[in-house]
mmCIF file of C-alpha atoms in Angstrom:
data_model
loop_
_atom_site.group_PDB
_atom_site.id
_atom_site.type_symbol
_atom_site.label_atom_id
_atom_site.label_comp_id
_atom_site.label_asym_id
_atom_site.label_seq_id
_atom_site.Cartn_x
_atom_site.Cartn_y
_atom_site.Cartn_z
ATOM 1 C CA MET A 333 -240.645 36.366 12.200
ATOM 2 C CA SER A 334 -243.543 33.854 12.102
ATOM 3 C CA LYS A 335 -241.984 31.403 9.614
ATOM 4 C CA ILE A 336 -240.673 28.156 11.015
ATOM 5 C CA TYR A 337 -237.634 26.925 9.024
ATOM 6 C CA ASP A 338 -236.595 23.304 8.780
ATOM 7 C CA VAL A 339 -233.089 24.181 9.840
ATOM 8 C CA LEU A 340 -231.351 27.225 11.313
ATOM 9 C CA ILE A 341 -227.632 27.388 10.906
ATOM 10 C CA SER A 342 -225.443 29.644 13.031
ATOM 11 C CA GLY A 343 -222.244 30.348 11.113
ATOM 12 C CA CYS A 344 -221.801 30.728 7.436
ATOM 13 C CA GLY A 345 -218.273 29.358 6.993
ATOM 14 C CA PRO A 346 -217.689 26.360 4.703
ATOM 15 C CA THR A 347 -219.291 23.838 6.996
ATOM 16 C CA GLY A 348 -222.507 25.855 7.585
ATOM 17 C CA ALA A 349 -222.837 27.032 3.927
ATOM 18 C CA THR A 350 -222.252 23.453 2.660
ATOM 19 C CA LEU A 351 -224.907 22.096 4.986
ATOM 20 C CA ALA A 352 -227.336 24.933 3.866
ATOM 21 C CA ASN A 353 -226.785 24.006 0.227
ATOM 22 C CA LEU A 354 -227.179 20.255 0.733
ATOM 23 C CA LEU A 355 -230.552 20.868 2.542
ATOM 24 C CA ALA A 356 -231.892 23.381 0.205
ATOM 25 C CA ALA A 357 -231.040 21.172 -2.777
ATOM 26 C CA GLN A 358 -233.477 18.677 -1.353
ATOM 27 C CA GLY A 359 -236.163 21.322 -0.935
ATOM 28 C CA HIS A 360 -235.789 22.093 2.806
ATOM 29 C CA SER A 361 -236.094 25.586 4.124
ATOM 30 C CA VAL A 362 -232.918 26.897 5.774
ATOM 31 C CA ALA A 363 -232.007 30.317 7.380
ATOM 32 C CA ILE A 364 -228.236 30.799 7.977
ATOM 33 C CA PHE A 365 -226.709 33.601 10.137
ATOM 34 C CA ASP A 366 -223.219 35.120 10.259
ATOM 35 C CA ARG A 367 -222.095 38.143 12.234
ATOM 36 C CA GLU A 368 -219.805 39.199 9.455
ATOM 37 C CA PHE A 369 -221.089 40.808 6.194
ATOM 38 C CA GLU A 370 -218.066 39.870 4.053
ATOM 39 C CA ILE A 371 -216.182 36.595 3.487
ATOM 40 C CA PHE A 372 -212.960 36.522 5.491
ATOM 41 C CA HIS A 373 -210.193 37.896 3.186
ATOM 42 C CA ALA A 374 -207.465 35.228 3.918
ATOM 43 C CA PRO A 375 -207.673 31.476 3.490
ATOM 44 C CA ARG A 376 -207.766 29.696 6.932
ATOM 45 C CA ALA A 377 -207.991 26.175 5.439
ATOM 46 C CA MET A 378 -206.021 25.284 2.410
ATOM 47 C CA MET A 379 -206.480 21.571 1.708
ATOM 48 C CA LEU A 380 -209.363 19.403 0.697
ATOM 49 C CA ASP A 381 -209.076 15.635 0.944
ATOM 50 C CA ALA A 382 -210.557 13.301 -1.751
ATOM 51 C CA GLU A 383 -213.773 12.864 0.200
ATOM 52 C CA SER A 384 -214.442 16.619 0.497
ATOM 53 C CA CYS A 385 -213.697 16.970 -3.187
ATOM 54 C CA ARG A 386 -216.337 14.383 -3.924
ATOM 55 C CA ILE A 387 -218.794 16.201 -1.728
ATOM 56 C CA PHE A 388 -218.187 19.505 -3.599
ATOM 57 C CA GLN A 389 -218.238 17.761 -6.979
ATOM 58 C CA SER A 390 -221.678 16.433 -6.266
ATOM 59 C CA MET A 391 -222.705 20.118 -5.547
ATOM 60 C CA GLY A 392 -221.185 21.432 -8.732
ATOM 61 C CA ILE A 393 -218.628 23.399 -6.602
ATOM 62 C CA MET A 394 -215.482 21.413 -7.408
ATOM 63 C CA GLN A 395 -215.950 22.088 -11.013
ATOM 64 C CA LYS A 396 -215.834 25.811 -10.359
ATOM 65 C CA LEU A 397 -212.789 25.526 -8.071
ATOM 66 C CA ALA A 398 -210.921 23.522 -10.644
ATOM 67 C CA GLU A 399 -210.936 26.469 -13.132
ATOM 68 C CA ARG A 400 -208.398 28.537 -11.138
ATOM 69 C CA ASP A 401 -208.804 27.996 -7.448
ATOM 70 C CA SER A 402 -207.451 24.407 -6.832
ATOM 71 C CA LYS A 403 -204.527 22.213 -7.669
ATOM 72 C CA PRO A 404 -203.261 18.824 -6.488
ATOM 73 C CA PHE A 405 -201.220 18.831 -3.225
ATOM 74 C CA TYR A 406 -198.356 16.697 -4.593
ATOM 75 C CA GLN A 407 -195.052 18.100 -3.079
ATOM 76 C CA HIS A 408 -194.025 18.056 0.661
ATOM 77 C CA ARG A 409 -190.524 18.867 1.831
ATOM 78 C CA PHE A 410 -189.227 18.211 5.405
ATOM 79 C CA VAL A 411 -186.138 20.142 6.480
ATOM 80 C CA ASN A 412 -184.099 20.480 9.663
ATOM 81 C CA LYS A 413 -183.786 23.678 11.720
ATOM 82 C CA ASN A 414 -181.141 25.063 9.254
ATOM 83 C CA ARG A 415 -183.450 24.302 6.344
ATOM 84 C CA ARG A 416 -181.275 21.429 5.191
ATOM 85 C CA LYS A 417 -183.383 18.890 3.372
ATOM 86 C CA LEU A 418 -184.367 15.797 5.331
ATOM 87 C CA ILE A 419 -186.771 14.222 2.812
ATOM 88 C CA ASP A 420 -188.884 15.137 -0.229
ATOM 89 C CA PHE A 421 -192.223 13.619 -1.045
ATOM 90 C CA ASP A 422 -193.620 13.889 -4.527
ATOM 91 C CA PHE A 423 -197.060 12.133 -4.755
ATOM 92 C CA ARG A 424 -197.518 12.498 -8.505
ATOM 93 C CA GLY A 425 -198.592 9.066 -9.937
ATOM 94 C CA LEU A 426 -200.305 7.974 -6.754
ATOM 95 C CA PRO A 427 -203.621 6.267 -7.568
ATOM 96 C CA GLU A 428 -206.604 8.712 -7.165
ATOM 97 C CA THR A 429 -209.370 8.356 -4.599
ATOM 98 C CA TYR A 430 -212.963 9.015 -5.742
ATOM 99 C CA GLY A 431 -211.378 10.486 -8.835
ATOM 100 C CA HIS A 432 -209.364 13.101 -6.939
ATOM 101 C CA PRO A 433 -205.727 13.281 -5.722
ATOM 102 C CA ALA A 434 -205.436 10.908 -2.792
ATOM 103 C CA ILE A 435 -202.943 13.121 -1.031
ATOM 104 C CA GLY A 436 -205.219 16.085 -1.193
ATOM 105 C CA THR A 437 -206.041 19.272 -3.203
ATOM 106 C CA TYR A 438 -204.968 22.881 -2.428
ATOM 107 C CA PHE A 439 -207.837 25.355 -2.723
ATOM 108 C CA HIS A 440 -208.502 29.004 -2.186
ATOM 109 C CA GLN A 441 -210.950 29.420 0.633
ATOM 110 C CA PRO A 442 -212.364 32.868 0.012
ATOM 111 C CA ASN A 443 -213.393 31.878 -3.539
ATOM 112 C CA LEU A 444 -214.791 28.562 -2.264
ATOM 113 C CA GLU A 445 -216.999 30.466 0.251
ATOM 114 C CA GLY A 446 -218.100 32.793 -2.565
ATOM 115 C CA PHE A 447 -219.268 29.834 -4.709
ATOM 116 C CA LEU A 448 -221.118 28.335 -1.821
ATOM 117 C CA ARG A 449 -222.945 31.600 -1.109
ATOM 118 C CA ASP A 450 -223.702 32.129 -4.757
ATOM 119 C CA ALA A 451 -225.377 28.724 -4.729
ATOM 120 C CA PHE A 452 -227.805 29.700 -1.991
ATOM 121 C CA LEU A 453 -230.009 31.377 -4.611
ATOM 122 C CA SER A 454 -229.918 28.502 -7.111
ATOM 123 C CA HIS A 455 -232.317 26.143 -5.336
ATOM 124 C CA LYS A 456 -236.038 25.871 -5.662
ATOM 125 C CA SER A 457 -236.135 26.645 -1.930
ATOM 126 C CA PRO A 458 -233.425 29.335 -1.737
ATOM 127 C CA VAL A 459 -231.469 29.705 1.438
ATOM 128 C CA ASP A 460 -232.272 32.843 3.467
ATOM 129 C CA ALA A 461 -228.899 34.289 4.379
ATOM 130 C CA PHE A 462 -228.589 36.846 7.183
ATOM 131 C CA TYR A 463 -225.120 38.354 6.797
ATOM 132 C CA GLY A 464 -224.104 40.842 9.442
ATOM 133 C CA HIS A 465 -226.553 39.205 11.858
ATOM 134 C CA GLU A 466 -225.100 37.676 15.092
ATOM 135 C CA VAL A 467 -226.911 34.989 16.994
ATOM 136 C CA ILE A 468 -226.936 36.285 20.635
ATOM 137 C CA ALA A 469 -229.197 33.825 22.386
ATOM 138 C CA ILE A 470 -230.491 30.286 21.755
ATOM 139 C CA ASP A 471 -233.168 28.158 23.322
ATOM 140 C CA SER A 472 -235.338 25.244 22.365
ATOM 141 C CA ASP A 473 -238.239 23.106 23.527
ATOM 142 C CA ALA A 474 -239.961 19.840 22.294
ATOM 143 C CA ARG A 475 -241.366 21.598 19.229
ATOM 144 C CA CYS A 476 -238.633 23.943 17.904
ATOM 145 C CA ALA A 477 -235.378 25.768 18.276
ATOM 146 C CA ARG A 478 -235.234 29.570 18.599
ATOM 147 C CA VAL A 479 -232.499 32.138 18.090
ATOM 148 C CA GLN A 480 -232.357 35.741 18.992
ATOM 149 C CA VAL A 481 -230.577 37.688 16.256
ATOM 150 C CA LYS A 482 -228.980 41.105 16.389
ATOM 151 C CA LYS A 483 -228.190 43.093 13.208
ATOM 152 C CA ALA A 484 -224.755 44.578 13.164
ATOM 153 C CA GLY A 485 -224.533 48.344 13.666
ATOM 154 C CA SER A 486 -228.068 48.680 15.045
ATOM 155 C CA ASP A 487 -230.421 47.811 17.952
ATOM 156 C CA ASP A 488 -232.540 45.667 15.667
ATOM 157 C CA VAL A 489 -233.138 42.376 17.466
ATOM 158 C CA PHE A 490 -235.505 39.674 16.223
ATOM 159 C CA ASP A 491 -236.388 36.016 16.893
ATOM 160 C CA VAL A 492 -236.276 33.135 14.325
ATOM 161 C CA LYS A 493 -237.603 29.654 14.757
ATOM 162 C CA GLY A 494 -236.648 26.349 13.137
ATOM 163 C CA ARG A 495 -237.317 22.718 13.688
ATOM 164 C CA TYR A 496 -233.597 22.338 14.428
ATOM 165 C CA LEU A 497 -230.515 24.495 15.001
ATOM 166 C CA VAL A 498 -227.056 23.542 13.879
ATOM 167 C CA GLY A 499 -224.203 25.423 15.405
ATOM 168 C CA ALA A 500 -221.418 25.699 12.872
ATOM 169 C CA ASP A 501 -220.270 28.800 14.813
ATOM 170 C CA GLY A 502 -216.584 28.102 15.343
ATOM 171 C CA GLY A 503 -214.325 27.211 18.178
ATOM 172 C CA ASN A 504 -215.944 29.797 20.555
ATOM 173 C CA SER A 505 -219.404 28.409 19.725
ATOM 174 C CA LEU A 506 -222.496 29.820 21.534
ATOM 175 C CA THR A 507 -224.375 26.767 20.498
ATOM 176 C CA ARG A 508 -221.848 24.507 22.175
ATOM 177 C CA ARG A 509 -222.154 26.502 25.425
ATOM 178 C CA CYS A 510 -225.879 26.069 25.353
ATOM 179 C CA ILE A 511 -225.663 22.295 24.779
ATOM 180 C CA GLY A 512 -223.039 21.829 27.411
ATOM 181 C CA ASP A 513 -219.396 22.897 27.276
ATOM 182 C CA GLU A 514 -217.622 19.890 29.022
ATOM 183 C CA ARG A 515 -214.787 18.879 26.733
ATOM 184 C CA VAL A 516 -212.563 15.918 26.180
ATOM 185 C CA ASP A 517 -208.941 17.073 26.010
ATOM 186 C CA LEU A 518 -206.890 15.276 23.322
ATOM 187 C CA ASN A 519 -203.544 16.457 24.839
ATOM 188 C CA TYR A 520 -202.203 18.975 22.329
ATOM 189 C CA SER A 521 -201.877 22.625 23.241
ATOM 190 C CA ARG A 522 -199.253 24.882 21.641
ATOM 191 C CA GLN A 523 -198.881 28.490 20.734
ATOM 192 C CA TRP A 524 -198.255 29.497 17.040
ATOM 193 C CA ILE A 525 -198.193 32.596 14.948
ATOM 194 C CA VAL A 526 -200.191 32.387 11.698
ATOM 195 C CA MET A 527 -199.226 34.690 8.818
ATOM 196 C CA ASP A 528 -200.826 35.223 5.473
ATOM 197 C CA MET A 529 -199.325 37.270 2.716
ATOM 198 C CA ILE A 530 -199.820 38.184 -0.862
ATOM 199 C CA VAL A 531 -196.724 38.218 -3.137
ATOM 200 C CA HIS A 532 -197.306 40.995 -5.703
ATOM 201 C CA ASP A 533 -194.114 40.396 -7.841
ATOM 202 C CA ARG A 534 -195.090 37.653 -10.331
ATOM 203 C CA ALA A 535 -191.458 36.734 -11.040
ATOM 204 C CA VAL A 536 -190.882 36.241 -7.326
ATOM 205 C CA TRP A 537 -194.129 34.245 -7.062
ATOM 206 C CA ASP A 538 -193.340 31.987 -9.990
ATOM 207 C CA ALA A 539 -189.888 31.206 -8.567
ATOM 208 C CA ILE A 540 -191.264 29.838 -5.112
ATOM 209 C CA ARG A 541 -191.351 26.144 -5.048
ATOM 210 C CA GLU A 542 -194.775 24.581 -5.229
ATOM 211 C CA GLY A 543 -196.171 22.674 -2.331
ATOM 212 C CA ALA A 544 -195.288 22.798 1.387
ATOM 213 C CA GLU A 545 -192.192 22.902 3.480
ATOM 214 C CA PHE A 546 -192.076 21.743 7.120
ATOM 215 C CA LYS A 547 -189.244 22.833 9.324
ATOM 216 C CA CYS A 548 -188.568 20.308 12.150
ATOM 217 C CA ASP A 549 -187.227 22.184 15.187
ATOM 218 C CA ALA A 550 -187.716 21.651 18.917
ATOM 219 C CA ASP A 551 -190.525 24.025 20.035
ATOM 220 C CA ALA A 552 -189.809 26.185 16.996
ATOM 221 C CA ALA A 553 -191.294 24.405 13.980
ATOM 222 C CA VAL A 554 -192.256 26.298 10.837
ATOM 223 C CA VAL A 555 -194.768 25.529 8.126
ATOM 224 C CA PHE A 556 -194.547 27.280 4.699
ATOM 225 C CA VAL A 557 -197.285 26.709 2.036
ATOM 226 C CA LYS A 558 -197.539 28.223 -1.380
ATOM 227 C CA GLY A 559 -201.247 28.587 -2.201
ATOM 228 C CA HIS A 560 -203.197 30.464 -4.947
ATOM 229 C CA HIS A 561 -203.339 33.996 -6.333
ATOM 230 C CA GLY A 562 -200.182 35.103 -4.693
ATOM 231 C CA HIS A 563 -201.078 33.780 -1.234
ATOM 232 C CA ILE A 564 -198.427 32.309 1.100
ATOM 233 C CA ARG A 565 -199.121 30.783 4.483
ATOM 234 C CA LEU A 566 -196.336 30.925 7.026
ATOM 235 C CA ASP A 567 -196.869 29.406 10.502
ATOM 236 C CA CYS A 568 -194.323 29.330 13.275
ATOM 237 C CA GLU A 569 -194.338 27.776 16.769
ATOM 238 C CA VAL A 570 -193.422 30.382 19.404
ATOM 239 C CA THR A 571 -193.266 30.895 23.132
ATOM 240 C CA ALA A 572 -195.992 32.859 24.854
ATOM 241 C CA ASP A 573 -193.643 35.941 25.416
ATOM 242 C CA ILE A 574 -192.660 35.970 21.657
ATOM 243 C CA ALA A 575 -196.287 35.741 20.622
ATOM 244 C CA ALA A 576 -197.053 38.728 22.722
ATOM 245 C CA THR A 577 -194.648 41.056 20.837
ATOM 246 C CA PHE A 578 -194.515 39.428 17.343
ATOM 247 C CA ASN A 579 -194.955 42.068 14.608
ATOM 248 C CA GLU A 580 -194.781 42.612 10.892
ATOM 249 C CA ALA A 581 -191.025 43.255 11.039
ATOM 250 C CA ASP A 582 -190.598 39.754 12.642
ATOM 251 C CA ALA A 583 -192.843 38.232 10.050
ATOM 252 C CA ARG A 584 -191.052 39.945 7.120
ATOM 253 C CA ARG A 585 -187.640 38.662 8.434
ATOM 254 C CA MET A 586 -189.021 35.216 8.657
ATOM 255 C CA ALA A 587 -190.457 35.323 5.132
ATOM 256 C CA GLU A 588 -187.103 36.439 3.786
ATOM 257 C CA GLU A 589 -185.731 33.078 4.651
ATOM 258 C CA TYR A 590 -187.940 31.659 1.927
ATOM 259 C CA PHE A 591 -188.161 34.280 -0.833
ATOM 260 C CA ASP A 592 -187.626 37.969 -1.610
ATOM 261 C CA ALA A 593 -190.429 39.445 0.597
ATOM 262 C CA SER A 594 -190.036 43.036 -0.520
ATOM 263 C CA SER A 595 -193.245 42.806 -2.560
ATOM 264 C CA ALA A 596 -195.227 40.902 0.036
ATOM 265 C CA GLU A 597 -198.293 42.377 1.587
ATOM 266 C CA PHE A 598 -199.117 40.952 5.014
ATOM 267 C CA ILE A 599 -202.927 40.463 5.317
ATOM 268 C CA ARG A 600 -202.918 38.530 8.592
ATOM 269 C CA ILE A 601 -200.480 38.142 11.440
ATOM 270 C CA THR A 602 -202.032 36.750 14.510
ATOM 271 C CA PRO A 603 -201.237 34.558 17.541
ATOM 272 C CA TYR A 604 -203.129 31.191 17.304
ATOM 273 C CA HIS A 605 -203.524 28.543 19.978
ATOM 274 C CA PHE A 606 -203.410 25.109 18.334
ATOM 275 C CA TYR A 607 -205.658 22.981 20.576
ATOM 276 C CA ALA A 608 -206.952 19.420 20.244
ATOM 277 C CA GLY A 609 -210.263 18.517 21.859
ATOM 278 C CA MET A 610 -213.997 17.902 21.456
ATOM 279 C CA PRO A 611 -217.042 18.440 23.530
ATOM 280 C CA LYS A 612 -218.690 15.349 25.065
ATOM 281 C CA GLN A 613 -222.061 16.333 23.675
ATOM 282 C CA TRP A 614 -222.803 17.155 20.015
ATOM 283 C CA ARG A 615 -226.565 17.159 20.364
ATOM 284 C CA ALA A 616 -229.123 18.246 22.955
ATOM 285 C CA GLY A 617 -232.650 17.870 21.630
ATOM 286 C CA ARG A 618 -233.060 20.131 18.685
ATOM 287 C CA LEU A 619 -229.558 21.760 19.027
ATOM 288 C CA LEU A 620 -226.570 20.115 17.246
ATOM 289 C CA LEU A 621 -222.969 21.098 16.477
ATOM 290 C CA ALA A 622 -220.810 20.725 13.410
ATOM 291 C CA GLY A 623 -217.414 21.952 12.262
ATOM 292 C CA ASP A 624 -214.997 23.621 14.591
ATOM 293 C CA ALA A 625 -217.811 23.953 17.160
ATOM 294 C CA ALA A 626 -217.785 20.119 17.501
ATOM 295 C CA HIS A 627 -214.047 19.499 17.102
ATOM 296 C CA GLN A 628 -210.813 21.420 17.252
ATOM 297 C CA THR A 629 -207.539 20.049 15.907
ATOM 298 C CA SER A 630 -204.040 21.103 15.208
ATOM 299 C CA PRO A 631 -203.621 21.648 11.453
ATOM 300 C CA PHE A 632 -200.971 19.146 10.778
ATOM 301 C CA ALA A 633 -203.132 16.754 8.765
ATOM 302 C CA GLY A 634 -205.077 19.427 6.980
ATOM 303 C CA GLN A 635 -208.222 18.031 8.259
ATOM 304 C CA GLY A 636 -210.016 20.682 10.232
ATOM 305 C CA LEU A 637 -212.293 21.840 7.441
ATOM 306 C CA ASN A 638 -212.613 18.324 6.047
ATOM 307 C CA MET A 639 -214.015 16.972 9.194
ATOM 308 C CA GLY A 640 -216.639 19.811 9.115
ATOM 309 C CA LEU A 641 -217.630 18.905 5.588
ATOM 310 C CA ARG A 642 -218.210 15.335 6.569
ATOM 311 C CA ASP A 643 -220.423 16.596 9.489
ATOM 312 C CA ALA A 644 -222.467 18.535 7.112
ATOM 313 C CA ALA A 645 -222.885 15.639 4.641
ATOM 314 C CA ASN A 646 -223.871 13.339 7.537
ATOM 315 C CA LEU A 647 -226.451 15.780 8.895
ATOM 316 C CA ALA A 648 -227.912 16.632 5.569
ATOM 317 C CA PHE A 649 -228.523 12.992 4.804
ATOM 318 C CA LYS A 650 -230.217 12.407 8.180
ATOM 319 C CA PHE A 651 -232.280 15.568 8.132
ATOM 320 C CA ASP A 652 -233.543 14.740 4.554
ATOM 321 C CA LEU A 653 -234.782 11.328 5.728
ATOM 322 C CA ILE A 654 -236.514 12.844 8.804
ATOM 323 C CA PHE A 655 -238.210 15.672 6.950
ATOM 324 C CA LYS A 656 -239.463 13.321 4.267
ATOM 325 C CA GLY A 657 -240.936 11.016 6.876
ATOM 326 C CA LYS A 658 -238.631 8.151 6.245
ATOM 327 C CA ALA A 659 -236.985 8.203 9.664
ATOM 328 C CA ASP A 660 -237.877 9.717 13.036
ATOM 329 C CA ASP A 661 -235.886 12.151 15.193
ATOM 330 C CA ARG A 662 -233.891 9.307 16.864
ATOM 331 C CA LEU A 663 -231.847 9.038 13.726
ATOM 332 C CA LEU A 664 -229.963 12.198 14.767
ATOM 333 C CA ASP A 665 -228.585 10.338 17.794
ATOM 334 C CA SER A 666 -226.377 8.300 15.362
ATOM 335 C CA TYR A 667 -224.714 11.554 14.137
ATOM 336 C CA ALA A 668 -222.187 11.826 17.024
ATOM 337 C CA GLN A 669 -221.980 7.975 17.154
ATOM 338 C CA GLU A 670 -220.684 8.029 13.566
ATOM 339 C CA ARG A 671 -218.586 11.209 13.668
ATOM 340 C CA TRP A 672 -217.063 11.303 17.226
ATOM 341 C CA GLU A 673 -214.561 8.426 16.944
ATOM 342 C CA ASN A 674 -213.687 9.294 13.394
ATOM 343 C CA CYS A 675 -212.833 12.845 14.366
ATOM 344 C CA LYS A 676 -210.941 11.632 17.428
ATOM 345 C CA SER A 677 -208.677 9.363 15.283
ATOM 346 C CA ILE A 678 -208.035 12.143 12.810
ATOM 347 C CA ILE A 679 -207.152 14.645 15.609
ATOM 348 C CA LEU A 680 -204.758 12.215 17.264
ATOM 349 C CA ALA A 681 -202.986 11.595 13.920
ATOM 350 C CA ALA A 682 -202.723 15.412 13.392
ATOM 351 C CA THR A 683 -201.210 16.071 16.766
ATOM 352 C CA ALA A 684 -198.711 13.156 16.187
ATOM 353 C CA ASN A 685 -197.619 14.894 13.029
ATOM 354 C CA GLY A 686 -197.309 18.130 14.950
ATOM 355 C CA ARG A 687 -195.052 16.423 17.522
ATOM 356 C CA ILE A 688 -192.799 15.164 14.762
ATOM 357 C CA LEU A 689 -192.160 18.676 13.645
ATOM 358 C CA SER A 690 -191.532 20.144 17.080
#
């Protein structure tokens, strides 16, 4: 492929897709690659903070989410190991931030990603999206970044060039390994089981309390969240031996503590390692990191996705100035300077919340 894009993006999750749209809206050429053809069927993130809502509002995305895919995150309940109430929080009436609920907004991630992908074609310079294409090799020199891309289900491999490459390719980031994989450990590492289910009985769904419940129990904490469109998230802290044998029967028994789970369809049951840390380097020449590739956090502040969206907004602003000749390449050095300490403080707060639960 002879075309040289302004920016290549590896990973079409919310961070990568947001960055692609922000750049294309300013007339910059973007190619984005994702090894999966389809959007992941279960929500992974569930909460947007007010700043993320502002970012999406500026893109016209928040208005679409507001129709049926978002609602204020007002109610939190903390209980003991026997599910006896410790404290209830109801944040209705709290002053808004940027015109959005200060405590956060629940959203439905699959539909958000659909809106972001739909927007790729709405720009004067449409985003070239390569779904089902995995980036298998990366290199760069003083002039450009290059990726080698393999199409799923075939032997078709081709090269694509761009002025820069942003790796928004998740916790197992190839881009991060190319930049340098030395990490700063932020001292949180625990094994959990993550469960997603759809409740098909409308009467059962309507009877489930809105908001989130957090069970405080030593090394056995549980998080229960009611989302959208029948979706329930249930996370539990487990030992490694329990994680190895945990199955749907175990998940259904746990769900029965909260509601009649007979109509529940489990769409994901998976062990998950909640880890907190960041690589020392976020940039090497024309290669940069964003989202989970740049920072991993426990989920107890609901900030994993939100940090990635701030990465995207920061990078889009800087790239725009560079491509329009209003700043030189050194401006990108300020990206990690501005984001690293902010992310570190958020991750430490999230891990503190996690320790309270467990």
